[in-house]
Amino acid sequence: MALLVGATIYGLPEEAHRHLLVLDVLVGVLGLALMPVLVRWPVPAATVLTVLAVISPAATPTASAAALQVAQCRPFRLAAVIGTAGVAAHAVQGAWRPSASLSYPWWLVMITVAYAALVGWGTVGRIRRELVASLRERARRAEADQERRVAEARLAERTRIAREMHDVLAHRLSLLATYAGALEYRPDAAPEKLSAAAGVVRTGVHEALDELRQVISVLREDDDTGTRPQPTLGDLDRLVGESRDAGTPVALDNRVGTGEPPAAVSRTAYRIVQEGLTNARKHAPGAPVTVVLDGAPGEGLRIELRNPVPVPAGAAVVPGAAVVPGAGTGLLGLTERVGLARGEIEHGLSPSGDFRLRVRLPWPT
């Protein structure tokens, strides 16, 4: 910039301008001194340089650079004002210090085109920088949102797996309580029966501990790898067999036929039956349970569990049946599960005195 100012002063050899040489040098030095200020306060510095351009051509390089700097870092309207002021300042300069090589109209045209180019160039550069910064910010936000969605999906999946394992663990512990109650009630049973029952309890405890470790692992680990497939309606016979072995008479009436509901519906139906059998063992130990499944694609899957209400206090209790304390959240958990599956649930006492649990799940065609 100093070379441009020096060249401008050197290019004024006219005899009419020689007496203004000291003024031109002072204006040039002052303009160069304002250049560092232009970086931090571009508008005030550009205003001062524009005023100096009225006095001397030595301020033209620095005033032009000021207009470019304002266009690069300030809105277009402000840059246009500075550019218009620069054209006006040079119009006044050309009037009282005319150029020997150009006529005054051509001087005005050249100055106007130069300032328009400077303002346009600076504005395009500013818009490009803002666009690049905006795209970088959007990319950063998109990456952050993606990481957040992945973390939320991972947490939701871990929670779902933990809920599934909790249901399995509750079912397993209720079976253990039933077997332990039978051992406590019949200590005089045959040794082989006591040994078999103790073996079932030992195996069940090991399986329950394994389920508990998996629940804790899922809740602690960041990844949900190593999870095992969840049971579906195809495993319903095994579930009913476990309940029968624990002393709960279960009558299964599966009218679904050969059709298999979608995997999500099938898993939800299995958990509903499992939780229903668990609640029956907790609140109506030893009472018979009837499980009915019916439905077809497009009609929905209907699940119904019925069992007699618990016997009143003081009445005879079924031998060997252990009462398992409940937290009172079984039906709440079922309601939440069915709601997530967009199904309907009803529960309560029927006119015949039985407790009924009815669930209807959507089964798409």
Short mmCIF file of N, CA, C and O in Angstrom, two decimals, residues 64-162:
data_model
loop_
_atom_site.label_atom_id
_atom_site.label_comp_id
_atom_site.label_asym_id
_atom_site.label_seq_id
_atom_site.Cartn_x
_atom_site.Cartn_y
_atom_site.Cartn_z
N SER A 64 -9.71 3.55 -1.45
CA SER A 64 -10.23 2.40 -2.22
C SER A 64 -10.12 1.11 -1.41
O SER A 64 -11.05 0.29 -1.39
N ALA A 65 -8.98 0.93 -0.74
CA ALA A 65 -8.82 -0.25 0.11
C ALA A 65 -9.83 -0.25 1.25
O ALA A 65 -10.34 -1.30 1.65
N ALA A 66 -10.16 0.93 1.78
CA ALA A 66 -11.15 1.03 2.85
C ALA A 66 -12.54 0.61 2.35
O ALA A 66 -13.28 -0.09 3.05
N ALA A 67 -12.89 1.05 1.16
CA ALA A 67 -14.19 0.65 0.60
C ALA A 67 -14.26 -0.87 0.41
O ALA A 67 -15.29 -1.51 0.69
N LEU A 68 -13.16 -1.46 -0.06
CA LEU A 68 -13.12 -2.92 -0.22
C LEU A 68 -13.23 -3.63 1.13
O LEU A 68 -13.96 -4.62 1.27
N GLN A 69 -12.54 -3.12 2.15
CA GLN A 69 -12.58 -3.73 3.47
C GLN A 69 -13.98 -3.66 4.08
O GLN A 69 -14.46 -4.64 4.67
N VAL A 70 -14.65 -2.54 3.93
CA VAL A 70 -16.02 -2.40 4.45
C VAL A 70 -16.95 -3.37 3.75
O VAL A 70 -17.82 -4.01 4.37
N ALA A 71 -16.81 -3.52 2.43
CA ALA A 71 -17.67 -4.44 1.69
C ALA A 71 -17.43 -5.89 2.10
O ALA A 71 -18.35 -6.72 2.03
N GLN A 72 -16.22 -6.22 2.54
CA GLN A 72 -15.89 -7.59 2.91
C GLN A 72 -16.38 -7.97 4.31
O GLN A 72 -16.54 -9.16 4.59
N CYS A 73 -16.60 -7.00 5.17
CA CYS A 73 -16.95 -7.34 6.55
C CYS A 73 -18.21 -6.66 7.06
O CYS A 73 -18.56 -6.83 8.23
N ARG A 74 -18.89 -5.88 6.23
CA ARG A 74 -20.11 -5.20 6.68
C ARG A 74 -21.23 -5.44 5.66
O ARG A 74 -20.97 -5.82 4.52
N PRO A 75 -22.51 -5.22 6.05
CA PRO A 75 -23.62 -5.43 5.11
C PRO A 75 -23.49 -4.57 3.86
O PRO A 75 -22.81 -3.54 3.83
N PHE A 76 -24.22 -5.00 2.83
CA PHE A 76 -24.10 -4.34 1.52
C PHE A 76 -24.56 -2.89 1.58
O PHE A 76 -23.97 -2.02 0.90
N ARG A 77 -25.61 -2.60 2.35
CA ARG A 77 -26.09 -1.21 2.40
C ARG A 77 -25.01 -0.27 2.91
O ARG A 77 -24.80 0.82 2.35
N LEU A 78 -24.34 -0.67 3.98
CA LEU A 78 -23.28 0.16 4.54
C LEU A 78 -22.13 0.29 3.55
O LEU A 78 -21.54 1.38 3.39
N ALA A 79 -21.79 -0.82 2.89
CA ALA A 79 -20.71 -0.76 1.88
C ALA A 79 -21.10 0.14 0.73
O ALA A 79 -20.26 0.89 0.18
N ALA A 80 -22.38 0.11 0.32
CA ALA A 80 -22.83 0.98 -0.77
C ALA A 80 -22.75 2.46 -0.37
O ALA A 80 -22.39 3.32 -1.19
N VAL A 81 -23.06 2.75 0.89
CA VAL A 81 -22.94 4.14 1.36
C VAL A 81 -21.49 4.60 1.31
O VAL A 81 -21.19 5.72 0.84
N ILE A 82 -20.58 3.77 1.78
CA ILE A 82 -19.15 4.14 1.73
C ILE A 82 -18.68 4.29 0.29
O ILE A 82 -17.92 5.22 -0.05
N GLY A 83 -19.13 3.38 -0.58
CA GLY A 83 -18.74 3.50 -1.99
C GLY A 83 -19.28 4.75 -2.64
O GLY A 83 -18.57 5.44 -3.40
N THR A 84 -20.53 5.12 -2.35
CA THR A 84 -21.10 6.35 -2.91
C THR A 84 -20.36 7.58 -2.39
O THR A 84 -20.09 8.54 -3.14
N ALA A 85 -20.04 7.55 -1.09
CA ALA A 85 -19.27 8.66 -0.52
C ALA A 85 -17.90 8.76 -1.17
O ALA A 85 -17.38 9.87 -1.42
N GLY A 86 -17.29 7.62 -1.47
CA GLY A 86 -15.99 7.65 -2.14
C GLY A 86 -16.08 8.25 -3.53
O GLY A 86 -15.20 9.02 -3.94
N VAL A 87 -17.14 7.89 -4.29
CA VAL A 87 -17.31 8.48 -5.62
C VAL A 87 -17.51 9.99 -5.51
O VAL A 87 -16.93 10.78 -6.28
N ALA A 88 -18.33 10.41 -4.51
CA ALA A 88 -18.56 11.85 -4.34
C ALA A 88 -17.27 12.57 -3.95
O ALA A 88 -16.99 13.69 -4.43
N ALA A 89 -16.48 11.93 -3.07
CA ALA A 89 -15.22 12.58 -2.66
C ALA A 89 -14.28 12.75 -3.85
O ALA A 89 -13.64 13.80 -4.02
N HIS A 90 -14.19 11.74 -4.69
CA HIS A 90 -13.29 11.85 -5.85
C HIS A 90 -13.87 12.79 -6.90
O HIS A 90 -13.10 13.37 -7.70
N ALA A 91 -15.18 12.92 -6.93
CA ALA A 91 -15.77 13.91 -7.85
C ALA A 91 -15.34 15.32 -7.44
O ALA A 91 -15.00 16.17 -8.29
N VAL A 92 -15.36 15.60 -6.13
CA VAL A 92 -14.91 16.91 -5.65
C VAL A 92 -13.41 17.07 -5.90
O VAL A 92 -12.93 18.14 -6.33
N GLN A 93 -12.65 16.00 -5.65
CA GLN A 93 -11.20 16.06 -5.88
C GLN A 93 -10.89 16.35 -7.33
O GLN A 93 -10.01 17.17 -7.67
N GLY A 94 -11.60 15.67 -8.26
CA GLY A 94 -11.35 15.90 -9.67
C GLY A 94 -11.77 17.27 -10.15
O GLY A 94 -11.27 17.76 -11.16
N ALA A 95 -12.69 17.90 -9.38
CA ALA A 95 -13.13 19.24 -9.78
C ALA A 95 -12.09 20.30 -9.47
O ALA A 95 -11.88 21.23 -10.27
N TRP A 96 -11.44 20.18 -8.32
CA TRP A 96 -10.47 21.24 -7.97
C TRP A 96 -9.03 20.83 -8.21
O TRP A 96 -8.14 21.68 -8.18
N ARG A 97 -8.83 19.53 -8.48
CA ARG A 97 -7.50 19.08 -8.89
C ARG A 97 -7.66 18.15 -10.10
O ARG A 97 -7.52 16.94 -10.02
N PRO A 98 -8.01 18.72 -11.26
CA PRO A 98 -8.31 17.91 -12.44
C PRO A 98 -7.08 17.17 -12.95
O PRO A 98 -5.94 17.58 -12.75
N SER A 99 -7.36 16.04 -13.62
CA SER A 99 -6.29 15.23 -14.20
C SER A 99 -5.96 15.75 -15.59
O SER A 99 -6.86 16.14 -16.37
N ALA A 100 -4.69 15.74 -15.91
CA ALA A 100 -4.26 16.23 -17.23
C ALA A 100 -4.49 15.20 -18.32
O ALA A 100 -4.58 15.55 -19.50
N SER A 101 -4.59 13.94 -17.96
CA SER A 101 -4.72 12.88 -18.97
C SER A 101 -6.15 12.48 -19.24
O SER A 101 -6.42 11.82 -20.24
N LEU A 102 -7.10 12.80 -18.36
CA LEU A 102 -8.50 12.42 -18.52
C LEU A 102 -9.40 13.63 -18.36
O LEU A 102 -9.13 14.52 -17.53
N SER A 103 -10.48 13.62 -19.16
CA SER A 103 -11.47 14.68 -18.98
C SER A 103 -12.29 14.39 -17.73
O SER A 103 -12.32 13.26 -17.22
N TYR A 104 -12.95 15.41 -17.23
CA TYR A 104 -13.69 15.24 -15.97
C TYR A 104 -14.82 14.18 -16.07
O TYR A 104 -14.98 13.37 -15.16
N PRO A 105 -15.61 14.13 -17.16
CA PRO A 105 -16.65 13.08 -17.25
C PRO A 105 -16.06 11.67 -17.24
O PRO A 105 -16.56 10.78 -16.56
N TRP A 106 -14.98 11.49 -18.01
CA TRP A 106 -14.37 10.16 -18.00
C TRP A 106 -13.76 9.84 -16.63
O TRP A 106 -13.73 8.68 -16.21
N TRP A 107 -13.27 10.87 -15.97
CA TRP A 107 -12.77 10.67 -14.60
C TRP A 107 -13.88 10.14 -13.69
O TRP A 107 -13.67 9.20 -12.91
N LEU A 108 -15.06 10.75 -13.77
CA LEU A 108 -16.19 10.31 -12.95
C LEU A 108 -16.60 8.87 -13.30
O LEU A 108 -16.91 8.07 -12.42
N VAL A 109 -16.61 8.57 -14.61
CA VAL A 109 -16.98 7.21 -15.02
C VAL A 109 -15.99 6.19 -14.48
O VAL A 109 -16.36 5.13 -13.95
N MET A 110 -14.68 6.51 -14.59
CA MET A 110 -13.66 5.58 -14.12
C MET A 110 -13.77 5.37 -12.61
O MET A 110 -13.70 4.24 -12.10
N ILE A 111 -13.97 6.44 -11.86
CA ILE A 111 -14.08 6.33 -10.41
C ILE A 111 -15.33 5.53 -10.02
O ILE A 111 -15.30 4.68 -9.13
N THR A 112 -16.44 5.78 -10.70
CA THR A 112 -17.69 5.07 -10.38
C THR A 112 -17.54 3.58 -10.65
O THR A 112 -17.95 2.74 -9.84
N VAL A 113 -16.97 3.24 -11.81
CA VAL A 113 -16.79 1.82 -12.14
C VAL A 113 -15.83 1.16 -11.15
O VAL A 113 -16.06 0.02 -10.70
N ALA A 114 -14.77 1.87 -10.76
CA ALA A 114 -13.80 1.29 -9.82
C ALA A 114 -14.43 1.02 -8.46
O ALA A 114 -14.27 -0.07 -7.89
N TYR A 115 -15.19 1.98 -7.95
CA TYR A 115 -15.82 1.77 -6.64
C TYR A 115 -16.91 0.69 -6.71
O TYR A 115 -17.09 -0.09 -5.76
N ALA A 116 -17.64 0.66 -7.81
CA ALA A 116 -18.66 -0.39 -7.96
C ALA A 116 -18.01 -1.77 -7.98
O ALA A 116 -18.52 -2.73 -7.36
N ALA A 117 -16.87 -1.87 -8.65
CA ALA A 117 -16.17 -3.16 -8.70
C ALA A 117 -15.65 -3.53 -7.31
O ALA A 117 -15.73 -4.70 -6.90
N LEU A 118 -15.10 -2.54 -6.58
CA LEU A 118 -14.59 -2.83 -5.24
C LEU A 118 -15.71 -3.29 -4.31
O LEU A 118 -15.56 -4.27 -3.57
N VAL A 119 -16.84 -2.56 -4.32
CA VAL A 119 -17.96 -2.94 -3.45
C VAL A 119 -18.52 -4.30 -3.85
O VAL A 119 -18.83 -5.15 -2.99
N GLY A 120 -18.66 -4.53 -5.15
CA GLY A 120 -19.18 -5.83 -5.60
C GLY A 120 -18.25 -6.98 -5.26
O GLY A 120 -18.70 -8.03 -4.78
N TRP A 121 -16.98 -6.79 -5.48
CA TRP A 121 -15.99 -7.83 -5.17
C TRP A 121 -15.98 -8.16 -3.68
O TRP A 121 -16.00 -9.32 -3.27
N GLY A 122 -15.96 -7.10 -2.86
CA GLY A 122 -15.97 -7.33 -1.42
C GLY A 122 -17.25 -8.00 -0.94
O GLY A 122 -17.21 -8.88 -0.06
N THR A 123 -18.39 -7.62 -1.52
CA THR A 123 -19.67 -8.23 -1.12
C THR A 123 -19.71 -9.70 -1.50
O THR A 123 -20.17 -10.54 -0.71
N VAL A 124 -19.23 -10.03 -2.70
CA VAL A 124 -19.21 -11.43 -3.11
C VAL A 124 -18.31 -12.25 -2.19
O VAL A 124 -18.65 -13.37 -1.77
N GLY A 125 -17.16 -11.69 -1.84
CA GLY A 125 -16.27 -12.40 -0.92
C GLY A 125 -16.90 -12.60 0.45
O GLY A 125 -16.77 -13.67 1.05
N ARG A 126 -17.60 -11.57 0.95
CA ARG A 126 -18.26 -11.71 2.26
C ARG A 126 -19.35 -12.76 2.21
O ARG A 126 -19.48 -13.60 3.13
N ILE A 127 -20.16 -12.74 1.15
CA ILE A 127 -21.24 -13.72 1.03
C ILE A 127 -20.67 -15.14 0.94
O ILE A 127 -21.21 -16.09 1.53
N ARG A 128 -19.58 -15.27 0.21
CA ARG A 128 -18.97 -16.61 0.09
C ARG A 128 -18.47 -17.10 1.44
O ARG A 128 -18.67 -18.26 1.81
N ARG A 129 -17.79 -16.22 2.18
CA ARG A 129 -17.32 -16.62 3.51
C ARG A 129 -18.47 -16.98 4.43
O ARG A 129 -18.41 -17.96 5.17
N GLU A 130 -19.53 -16.18 4.41
CA GLU A 130 -20.68 -16.48 5.26
C GLU A 130 -21.34 -17.80 4.85
O GLU A 130 -21.80 -18.57 5.71
N LEU A 131 -21.39 -18.06 3.53
CA LEU A 131 -21.98 -19.31 3.06
C LEU A 131 -21.15 -20.50 3.52
O LEU A 131 -21.69 -21.51 4.00
N VAL A 132 -19.83 -20.38 3.38
CA VAL A 132 -18.96 -21.48 3.82
C VAL A 132 -19.09 -21.70 5.32
O VAL A 132 -19.18 -22.83 5.80
N ALA A 133 -19.11 -20.60 6.09
CA ALA A 133 -19.28 -20.73 7.55
C ALA A 133 -20.62 -21.35 7.90
O ALA A 133 -20.73 -22.18 8.81
N SER A 134 -21.68 -20.96 7.16
CA SER A 134 -23.00 -21.52 7.41
C SER A 134 -23.03 -23.02 7.10
O SER A 134 -23.60 -23.82 7.86
N LEU A 135 -22.39 -23.41 5.98
CA LEU A 135 -22.36 -24.83 5.64
C LEU A 135 -21.56 -25.63 6.66
O LEU A 135 -21.94 -26.75 7.02
N ARG A 136 -20.47 -25.06 7.14
CA ARG A 136 -19.69 -25.74 8.17
C ARG A 136 -20.50 -25.90 9.45
O ARG A 136 -20.47 -26.95 10.10
N GLU A 137 -21.23 -24.85 9.82
CA GLU A 137 -22.05 -24.92 11.04
C GLU A 137 -23.18 -25.94 10.88
O GLU A 137 -23.48 -26.71 11.80
N ARG A 138 -23.79 -25.96 9.69
CA ARG A 138 -24.84 -26.95 9.45
C ARG A 138 -24.28 -28.36 9.48
O ARG A 138 -24.92 -29.28 10.01
N ALA A 139 -23.09 -28.54 8.92
CA ALA A 139 -22.47 -29.87 8.96
C ALA A 139 -22.16 -30.27 10.40
O ALA A 139 -22.36 -31.43 10.79
N ARG A 140 -21.66 -29.29 11.19
CA ARG A 140 -21.37 -29.60 12.59
C ARG A 140 -22.64 -29.96 13.35
O ARG A 140 -22.67 -30.92 14.13
N ARG A 141 -23.71 -29.19 13.12
CA ARG A 141 -24.97 -29.48 13.80
C ARG A 141 -25.56 -30.82 13.34
O ARG A 141 -26.10 -31.57 14.16
N ALA A 142 -25.44 -31.08 12.03
CA ALA A 142 -25.95 -32.36 11.54
C ALA A 142 -25.20 -33.53 12.16
O ALA A 142 -25.79 -34.54 12.54
N GLU A 143 -23.89 -33.38 12.28
CA GLU A 143 -23.09 -34.44 12.91
C GLU A 143 -23.46 -34.59 14.38
O GLU A 143 -23.59 -35.71 14.88
N ALA A 144 -23.63 -33.43 15.06
CA ALA A 144 -24.02 -33.50 16.47
C ALA A 144 -25.41 -34.12 16.64
O ALA A 144 -25.65 -34.93 17.54
N ASP A 145 -26.35 -33.74 15.74
CA ASP A 145 -27.69 -34.32 15.81
C ASP A 145 -27.66 -35.82 15.52
O ASP A 145 -28.39 -36.59 16.16
N GLN A 146 -26.82 -36.21 14.57
CA GLN A 146 -26.71 -37.64 14.27
C GLN A 146 -26.17 -38.40 15.47
O GLN A 146 -26.69 -39.48 15.82
N GLU A 147 -25.13 -37.85 16.11
CA GLU A 147 -24.60 -38.51 17.30
C GLU A 147 -25.64 -38.57 18.41
O GLU A 147 -25.75 -39.57 19.13
N ARG A 148 -26.44 -37.48 18.55
CA ARG A 148 -27.47 -37.48 19.58
C ARG A 148 -28.55 -38.51 19.27
O ARG A 148 -29.00 -39.24 20.17
N ARG A 149 -28.95 -38.60 17.99
CA ARG A 149 -29.97 -39.59 17.62
C ARG A 149 -29.46 -41.01 17.84
O ARG A 149 -30.20 -41.89 18.30
N VAL A 150 -28.18 -41.23 17.50
CA VAL A 150 -27.61 -42.56 17.72
C VAL A 150 -27.58 -42.90 19.21
O VAL A 150 -27.92 -44.01 19.62
N ALA A 151 -27.18 -41.89 20.03
CA ALA A 151 -27.15 -42.13 21.48
C ALA A 151 -28.54 -42.38 22.03
O ALA A 151 -28.74 -43.28 22.87
N GLU A 152 -29.54 -41.62 21.55
CA GLU A 152 -30.91 -41.83 22.02
C GLU A 152 -31.43 -43.19 21.58
O GLU A 152 -32.11 -43.88 22.36
N ALA A 153 -31.15 -43.56 20.33
CA ALA A 153 -31.60 -44.87 19.86
C ALA A 153 -30.94 -45.99 20.64
O ALA A 153 -31.57 -47.00 20.98
N ARG A 154 -29.64 -45.81 20.93
CA ARG A 154 -28.92 -46.83 21.70
C ARG A 154 -29.50 -46.94 23.11
O ARG A 154 -29.71 -48.03 23.63
N LEU A 155 -29.78 -45.78 23.72
CA LEU A 155 -30.36 -45.79 25.07
C LEU A 155 -31.74 -46.42 25.06
O LEU A 155 -32.08 -47.20 25.96
N ALA A 156 -32.55 -46.09 24.05
CA ALA A 156 -33.89 -46.68 23.97
C ALA A 156 -33.81 -48.20 23.79
O ALA A 156 -34.59 -48.95 24.39
N GLU A 157 -32.87 -48.64 22.95
CA GLU A 157 -32.73 -50.08 22.73
C GLU A 157 -32.23 -50.77 24.00
O GLU A 157 -32.71 -51.86 24.35
N ARG A 158 -31.29 -50.16 24.69
CA ARG A 158 -30.81 -50.75 25.93
C ARG A 158 -31.93 -50.83 26.97
O ARG A 158 -32.06 -51.81 27.69
N THR A 159 -32.73 -49.77 27.03
CA THR A 159 -33.86 -49.78 27.97
C THR A 159 -34.86 -50.86 27.61
O THR A 159 -35.40 -51.55 28.49
N ARG A 160 -35.12 -51.02 26.32
CA ARG A 160 -36.07 -52.05 25.90
C ARG A 160 -35.54 -53.44 26.25
O ARG A 160 -36.29 -54.29 26.77
N ILE A 161 -34.25 -53.65 25.99
CA ILE A 161 -33.67 -54.96 26.31
C ILE A 161 -33.70 -55.20 27.81
O ILE A 161 -34.00 -56.30 28.29
N ALA A 162 -33.38 -54.16 28.58
CA ALA A 162 -33.42 -54.32 30.04
C ALA A 162 -34.83 -54.63 30.52
O ALA A 162 -35.03 -55.44 31.44
#
